[in-house]
Amino acid sequence: MARILVGVDLGGTNVRVGAVTPAGELLDWKISPIEAANGPQAGVAKIAGMIEALLGSLPPAELAGIGIGSTGPIDRGRGAIQNPYTLPSWVDVDIASPLSARFAAPVILENDADAAAFGEAWAGAGRGMRRMAMVTVGTGIGTALILDGKIYRGMDGIHPEGGHMLIDPAGPECYCGAHGCWESLVAGPGIARLASAGAAKEGGAMLEMADGDPARVDARILVRAARQKDPTAVRAAEQVAFYLGLGLANIILLTLPDGIVLGGGVMAEYDLFAPGVRAVLDRHNSMVPASRVQILTAQLAGKSGVLGAARAALSELEEHN
Ligand SMILES: [Zn+2]
């Protein structure tokens, strides 16, 4: 019987479940709202039901393992989710044991940023790179490093949080308690704040697109107005590019990867920010060849997490067999 892996991408809003071959082919996948407010038990039961439906719709195969990429923080060793931030009430939720018992297969839990990076390195924009960094810009900023096909891990297997690297000590307070973290400046809400402040002060196309309410100006509106060359939006986009570039420069100075893959909805519009980012990186060429680092957008769109979670399960199996 053919071997198959299941990848689960668990976010604060949606859960995606996919069936993947050991060669990295995504056979089929499903998406559903996670409805975290219903509690972890309902959530785990929902994921189990989705896996069952998915496997039932495919030709019979031997389930080799299940990988889960979850919005963090997680306890990887215990297979438990510790995340009341984006999954309210999900505190110390053992997700691995119930799924492992139900499907009689090993279950591997990974941080979602690591899983997405694994997916892009395996089957997306990072194929062939020995050193790949991934930066996912969404509600927050997730960072991950893949070195020679393996995820870089911190002490005790803990996932480092590049989204909270210090970019501006005088910057806004982050929910983590520090000031001027990268993600407080240029994740979705930070981008919206920059754009909204510009629109409130200067008006223009962004304010029109938000029906006159600056509070409704978000990253999507910023991108649309900047593409129409609205001067306020162009200035806000330059600011976004500057902060984005500072974080990428830090990653490059610290790790000098072959490439950085950018994921998340706003980064699909990276061409808009690329000149500003390049201008920042060009200033760091004297110590390292920063301008030679490829900056690419993710290729797998919503599927990098599912593929990467399956890859994580596969690599765990390979390590222990
Ligand atoms: Zn922070």
CSV table of C-alpha atoms and ligand atoms in Angstrom, one decimal:
chain,number,residue,atom,x,y,z
A,1,MET,CA,0.0,0.0,0.0
A,2,ALA,CA,1.2,3.5,-0.8
A,3,ARG,CA,2.4,5.6,2.1
A,4,ILE,CA,0.8,8.9,2.8
A,5,LEU,CA,1.3,11.8,5.3
A,6,VAL,CA,-1.2,14.2,6.7
A,7,GLY,CA,-0.3,17.9,7.2
A,8,VAL,CA,-2.4,20.1,9.5
A,9,ASP,CA,-2.0,23.9,9.4
A,10,LEU,CA,-3.7,25.3,12.5
A,11,GLY,CA,-4.1,29.1,12.6
A,12,GLY,CA,-6.1,31.4,14.8
A,13,THR,CA,-8.9,31.6,12.2
A,14,ASN,CA,-8.8,28.6,10.0
A,15,VAL,CA,-7.5,25.0,10.0
A,16,ARG,CA,-6.3,23.3,6.8
A,17,VAL,CA,-5.7,19.6,6.5
A,18,GLY,CA,-4.0,18.0,3.5
A,19,ALA,CA,-2.9,14.6,2.3
A,20,VAL,CA,0.7,14.6,1.0
A,21,THR,CA,2.9,11.9,-0.6
A,22,PRO,CA,6.4,11.3,0.7
A,23,ALA,CA,7.6,13.0,-2.6
A,24,GLY,CA,5.9,16.2,-1.7
A,25,GLU,CA,2.8,16.0,-3.8
A,26,LEU,CA,-0.4,17.5,-2.2
A,27,LEU,CA,-3.1,15.0,-3.1
A,28,ASP,CA,-6.1,16.9,-1.7
A,29,TRP,CA,-6.8,19.4,1.1
A,30,LYS,CA,-9.7,20.9,3.1
A,31,ILE,CA,-10.1,24.2,5.0
A,32,SER,CA,-12.5,25.1,7.7
A,33,PRO,CA,-12.9,27.8,10.4
A,34,ILE,CA,-11.3,26.6,13.7
A,35,GLU,CA,-13.8,28.5,15.9
A,36,ALA,CA,-11.3,28.6,18.7
A,37,ALA,CA,-13.9,30.1,21.1
A,38,ASN,CA,-15.7,26.8,21.2
A,39,GLY,CA,-12.7,25.5,23.2
A,40,PRO,CA,-9.9,23.1,22.5
A,41,GLN,CA,-11.9,19.9,22.8
A,42,ALA,CA,-14.2,20.9,20.0
A,43,GLY,CA,-11.3,22.1,18.0
A,44,VAL,CA,-9.3,18.8,18.3
A,45,ALA,CA,-12.5,16.9,17.4
A,46,LYS,CA,-13.0,19.0,14.4
A,47,ILE,CA,-9.5,18.4,13.1
A,48,ALA,CA,-9.9,14.7,13.7
A,49,GLY,CA,-13.2,14.7,11.7
A,50,MET,CA,-11.5,16.6,8.8
A,51,ILE,CA,-8.6,14.1,8.7
A,52,GLU,CA,-11.1,11.2,8.6
A,53,ALA,CA,-13.1,12.8,5.8
A,54,LEU,CA,-10.0,13.6,3.8
A,55,LEU,CA,-8.6,10.0,4.1
A,56,GLY,CA,-12.0,8.6,3.4
A,57,SER,CA,-12.1,10.4,0.1
A,58,LEU,CA,-8.8,9.1,-1.1
A,59,PRO,CA,-7.7,5.6,-2.2
A,60,PRO,CA,-6.7,3.4,0.8
A,61,ALA,CA,-3.1,4.2,1.9
A,62,GLU,CA,-0.8,3.6,4.8
A,63,LEU,CA,-0.9,6.7,7.1
A,64,ALA,CA,2.8,7.1,8.0
A,65,GLY,CA,2.4,10.1,10.2
A,66,ILE,CA,0.6,13.4,11.0
A,67,GLY,CA,2.4,16.7,11.2
A,68,ILE,CA,0.7,19.7,12.7
A,69,GLY,CA,2.0,23.3,12.2
A,70,SER,CA,0.3,25.4,14.9
A,71,THR,CA,0.2,29.0,15.7
A,72,GLY,CA,2.6,29.3,18.7
A,73,PRO,CA,3.7,29.1,21.4
A,74,ILE,CA,3.8,25.3,21.5
A,75,ASP,CA,5.5,22.6,23.6
A,76,ARG,CA,7.0,20.5,20.8
A,77,GLY,CA,8.3,17.7,23.0
A,78,ARG,CA,4.9,17.1,24.6
A,79,GLY,CA,2.8,17.8,21.5
A,80,ALA,CA,0.9,20.5,23.4
A,81,ILE,CA,-0.4,23.9,22.4
A,82,GLN,CA,0.1,26.8,24.8
A,83,ASN,CA,-1.6,29.5,22.9
A,84,PRO,CA,-4.2,31.7,24.6
A,85,TYR,CA,-3.0,34.6,22.4
A,86,THR,CA,-4.5,33.6,19.0
A,87,LEU,CA,-6.5,30.5,20.2
A,88,PRO,CA,-8.4,31.8,23.2
A,89,SER,CA,-8.7,29.1,26.0
A,90,TRP,CA,-6.1,26.8,24.3
A,91,VAL,CA,-3.8,26.5,27.3
A,92,ASP,CA,-1.8,23.3,27.6
A,93,VAL,CA,-3.8,21.4,25.0
A,94,ASP,CA,-2.4,18.0,24.2
A,95,ILE,CA,-3.3,17.7,20.6
A,96,ALA,CA,-0.8,14.9,19.7
A,97,SER,CA,-2.1,12.1,22.0
A,98,PRO,CA,-5.7,12.0,20.9
A,99,LEU,CA,-4.9,12.2,17.2
A,100,SER,CA,-2.2,9.6,17.5
A,101,ALA,CA,-4.6,7.2,19.3
A,102,ARG,CA,-7.4,7.8,16.9
A,103,PHE,CA,-5.4,7.3,13.7
A,104,ALA,CA,-2.7,4.9,15.0
A,105,ALA,CA,0.1,7.0,13.6
A,106,PRO,CA,2.8,9.2,15.1
A,107,VAL,CA,1.9,12.9,15.5
A,108,ILE,CA,4.5,15.7,15.3
A,109,LEU,CA,3.8,19.2,16.4
A,110,GLU,CA,5.7,22.2,15.0
A,111,ASN,CA,5.5,25.9,15.2
A,112,ASP,CA,3.5,27.3,12.2
A,113,ALA,CA,6.3,29.5,10.9
A,114,ASP,CA,8.7,26.6,10.9
A,115,ALA,CA,6.2,24.4,9.1
A,116,ALA,CA,5.6,27.1,6.4
A,117,ALA,CA,9.3,27.4,5.9
A,118,PHE,CA,9.7,23.6,5.7
A,119,GLY,CA,7.0,23.6,3.0
A,120,GLU,CA,8.6,26.4,0.9
A,121,ALA,CA,12.1,24.7,1.2
A,122,TRP,CA,10.6,21.3,0.2
A,123,ALA,CA,8.2,22.2,-2.6
A,124,GLY,CA,8.2,26.0,-3.1
A,125,ALA,CA,10.3,29.1,-3.5
A,126,GLY,CA,13.2,27.8,-1.3
A,127,ARG,CA,13.9,24.6,-3.3
A,128,GLY,CA,17.6,24.1,-3.7
A,129,MET,CA,18.7,26.6,-1.1
A,130,ARG,CA,21.0,25.3,1.6
A,131,ARG,CA,20.3,28.2,3.9
A,132,MET,CA,16.8,29.6,3.7
A,133,ALA,CA,15.1,32.1,6.0
A,134,MET,CA,11.4,32.6,5.8
A,135,VAL,CA,9.5,35.6,7.1
A,136,THR,CA,5.7,35.4,7.2
A,137,VAL,CA,3.9,38.7,7.6
A,138,GLY,CA,0.3,38.4,8.9
A,139,THR,CA,-1.3,39.4,12.2
A,140,GLY,CA,2.2,39.0,13.5
A,141,ILE,CA,5.6,38.2,11.9
A,142,GLY,CA,6.8,34.6,12.0
A,143,THR,CA,10.4,33.8,11.2
A,144,ALA,CA,12.2,30.5,10.6
A,145,LEU,CA,15.5,29.2,9.3
A,146,ILE,CA,16.1,26.0,7.4
A,147,LEU,CA,19.7,24.8,7.3
A,148,ASP,CA,20.6,21.9,5.0
A,149,GLY,CA,17.0,20.7,5.1
A,150,LYS,CA,16.6,21.0,8.8
A,151,ILE,CA,14.8,23.5,11.0
A,152,TYR,CA,17.0,25.6,13.2
A,153,ARG,CA,15.9,25.3,16.8
A,154,GLY,CA,16.7,27.2,19.9
A,155,MET,CA,17.5,25.7,23.4
A,156,ASP,CA,15.1,22.9,24.4
A,157,GLY,CA,13.8,22.9,20.9
A,158,ILE,CA,12.1,26.3,21.5
A,159,HIS,CA,11.2,28.3,18.4
A,160,PRO,CA,13.1,31.7,18.2
A,161,GLU,CA,10.8,34.7,17.7
A,162,GLY,CA,12.4,37.0,15.0
A,163,GLY,CA,9.2,38.9,14.8
A,164,HIS,CA,10.1,40.4,18.2
A,165,MET,CA,13.6,41.6,17.3
A,166,LEU,CA,14.1,45.2,18.3
A,167,ILE,CA,13.8,47.6,15.4
A,168,ASP,CA,13.0,50.9,17.0
A,169,PRO,CA,13.4,51.4,20.8
A,170,ALA,CA,11.1,54.5,20.5
A,171,GLY,CA,8.5,52.5,18.7
A,172,PRO,CA,5.0,51.4,19.8
A,173,GLU,CA,4.5,49.0,22.7
A,174,CYS,CA,4.2,45.4,21.6
A,175,TYR,CA,1.8,42.9,23.3
A,176,CYS,CA,4.9,41.1,24.4
A,177,GLY,CA,5.8,44.0,26.7
A,178,ALA,CA,8.7,45.4,24.7
A,179,HIS,CA,8.8,48.5,22.5
A,180,GLY,CA,9.4,48.7,18.7
A,181,CYS,CA,9.4,45.0,17.9
A,182,TRP,CA,9.6,44.3,14.2
A,183,GLU,CA,6.0,42.9,14.2
A,184,SER,CA,4.6,45.8,16.1
A,185,LEU,CA,5.8,48.0,13.3
A,186,VAL,CA,5.1,46.1,10.1
A,187,ALA,CA,2.8,43.1,10.7
A,188,GLY,CA,-0.8,43.7,9.5
A,189,PRO,CA,-1.9,45.9,12.4
A,190,GLY,CA,1.3,48.0,12.3
A,191,ILE,CA,1.0,48.6,8.6
A,192,ALA,CA,-2.7,49.6,9.1
A,193,ARG,CA,-1.6,52.0,11.8
A,194,LEU,CA,1.0,53.7,9.6
A,195,ALA,CA,-1.4,54.0,6.7
A,196,SER,CA,-4.2,55.1,8.9
A,197,ALA,CA,-2.1,57.9,10.5
A,198,GLY,CA,-1.1,59.2,7.1
A,199,ALA,CA,-4.7,59.1,5.9
A,200,ALA,CA,-6.0,60.9,9.0
A,201,LYS,CA,-3.4,63.7,8.5
A,202,GLU,CA,-3.4,64.1,4.8
A,203,GLY,CA,-6.6,62.5,3.4
A,204,GLY,CA,-6.2,61.3,-0.2
A,205,ALA,CA,-7.2,58.1,-1.9
A,206,MET,CA,-6.8,55.9,1.2
A,207,LEU,CA,-9.3,57.9,3.1
A,208,GLU,CA,-11.7,57.8,0.2
A,209,MET,CA,-11.4,54.0,-0.1
A,210,ALA,CA,-12.2,53.8,3.6
A,211,ASP,CA,-15.4,55.8,3.2
A,212,GLY,CA,-13.8,58.8,5.1
A,213,ASP,CA,-13.0,56.7,8.2
A,214,PRO,CA,-9.2,56.6,8.9
A,215,ALA,CA,-9.7,53.8,11.4
A,216,ARG,CA,-10.8,51.6,8.5
A,217,VAL,CA,-7.6,52.1,6.4
A,218,ASP,CA,-5.7,48.8,6.4
A,219,ALA,CA,-2.8,47.2,4.5
A,220,ARG,CA,-5.0,46.2,1.6
A,221,ILE,CA,-6.2,49.8,1.1
A,222,LEU,CA,-2.6,51.0,1.4
A,223,VAL,CA,-1.4,48.7,-1.3
A,224,ARG,CA,-4.3,49.7,-3.6
A,225,ALA,CA,-3.8,53.4,-3.2
A,226,ALA,CA,0.0,53.2,-3.5
A,227,ARG,CA,-0.4,51.4,-6.8
A,228,GLN,CA,-2.6,54.3,-7.9
A,229,LYS,CA,0.4,56.6,-6.9
A,230,ASP,CA,-1.6,58.4,-4.2
A,231,PRO,CA,1.3,60.4,-2.6
A,232,THR,CA,0.2,59.7,1.0
A,233,ALA,CA,-0.1,56.0,0.3
A,234,VAL,CA,3.3,56.0,-1.5
A,235,ARG,CA,4.9,57.6,1.5
A,236,ALA,CA,3.3,55.1,3.9
A,237,ALA,CA,4.5,52.2,1.7
A,238,GLU,CA,8.0,53.6,1.8
A,239,GLN,CA,7.9,53.6,5.5
A,240,VAL,CA,6.7,50.0,5.5
A,241,ALA,CA,9.5,49.1,3.1
A,242,PHE,CA,12.1,50.8,5.4
A,243,TYR,CA,11.0,48.9,8.5
A,244,LEU,CA,10.7,45.6,6.6
A,245,GLY,CA,14.2,46.2,5.2
A,246,LEU,CA,15.6,46.8,8.6
A,247,GLY,CA,14.4,43.4,9.9
A,248,LEU,CA,15.5,41.6,6.7
A,249,ALA,CA,19.0,43.3,7.0
A,250,ASN,CA,19.3,42.0,10.6
A,251,ILE,CA,18.4,38.5,9.5
A,252,ILE,CA,21.0,38.8,6.6
A,253,LEU,CA,23.7,40.2,8.9
A,254,LEU,CA,23.2,37.4,11.4
A,255,THR,CA,22.7,34.4,9.1
A,256,LEU,CA,23.6,35.4,5.5
A,257,PRO,CA,21.2,33.0,3.9
A,258,ASP,CA,21.0,32.1,0.2
A,259,GLY,CA,17.5,33.5,0.2
A,260,ILE,CA,14.7,34.8,2.2
A,261,VAL,CA,11.1,33.7,1.3
A,262,LEU,CA,8.4,36.1,2.2
A,263,GLY,CA,4.9,34.7,3.1
A,264,GLY,CA,1.6,36.2,4.0
A,265,GLY,CA,-1.1,38.2,2.1
A,266,VAL,CA,0.7,41.6,2.2
A,267,MET,CA,4.0,40.0,1.0
A,268,ALA,CA,2.2,38.8,-2.2
A,269,GLU,CA,2.5,42.5,-3.1
A,270,TYR,CA,6.2,42.6,-2.3
A,271,ASP,CA,7.1,44.2,-5.6
A,272,LEU,CA,5.6,47.4,-4.2
A,273,PHE,CA,8.1,47.4,-1.3
A,274,ALA,CA,11.1,45.9,-3.1
A,275,PRO,CA,12.9,49.1,-4.1
A,276,GLY,CA,12.7,50.5,-0.5
A,277,VAL,CA,13.9,47.2,1.0
A,278,ARG,CA,16.7,46.9,-1.6
A,279,ALA,CA,17.8,50.5,-0.6
A,280,VAL,CA,18.2,49.4,3.0
A,281,LEU,CA,20.0,46.2,2.1
A,282,ASP,CA,22.4,48.0,-0.2
A,283,ARG,CA,23.6,50.0,2.8
A,284,HIS,CA,24.9,46.7,4.4
A,285,ASN,CA,27.0,45.4,1.5
A,286,SER,CA,30.3,46.4,3.0
A,287,MET,CA,30.3,43.7,5.6
A,288,VAL,CA,28.4,40.9,3.8
A,289,PRO,CA,27.1,40.6,0.3
A,290,ALA,CA,23.6,41.5,1.4
A,291,SER,CA,22.4,42.5,-2.1
A,292,ARG,CA,23.1,39.0,-3.4
A,293,VAL,CA,20.6,37.4,-1.0
A,294,GLN,CA,17.6,36.4,-3.0
A,295,ILE,CA,14.3,37.9,-1.7
A,296,LEU,CA,11.4,35.8,-3.1
A,297,THR,CA,7.7,35.6,-2.4
A,298,ALA,CA,6.3,32.3,-1.2
A,299,GLN,CA,5.0,30.0,-4.0
A,300,LEU,CA,2.7,27.7,-2.1
A,301,ALA,CA,0.3,30.4,-1.0
A,302,GLY,CA,-2.1,28.9,1.6
A,303,LYS,CA,-0.6,25.4,1.2
A,304,SER,CA,2.9,25.9,2.6
A,305,GLY,CA,1.8,25.1,6.1
A,306,VAL,CA,0.1,21.9,5.2
A,307,LEU,CA,3.0,20.7,3.0
A,308,GLY,CA,5.5,21.8,5.6
A,309,ALA,CA,3.7,20.1,8.5
A,310,ALA,CA,3.7,16.8,6.4
A,311,ARG,CA,7.4,17.3,5.7
A,312,ALA,CA,8.0,17.8,9.5
A,313,ALA,CA,6.3,14.4,10.2
A,314,LEU,CA,8.4,12.8,7.4
A,315,SER,CA,11.7,14.1,8.6
A,316,GLU,CA,10.9,13.0,12.2
A,317,LEU,CA,10.1,9.5,10.8
A,318,GLU,CA,13.4,9.5,8.8
A,319,GLU,CA,15.4,10.5,11.9
A,320,HIS,CA,14.0,7.7,14.0
A,321,ASN,CA,14.1,4.9,11.5
B,1,ZN,ZN,7.2,42.1,20.8
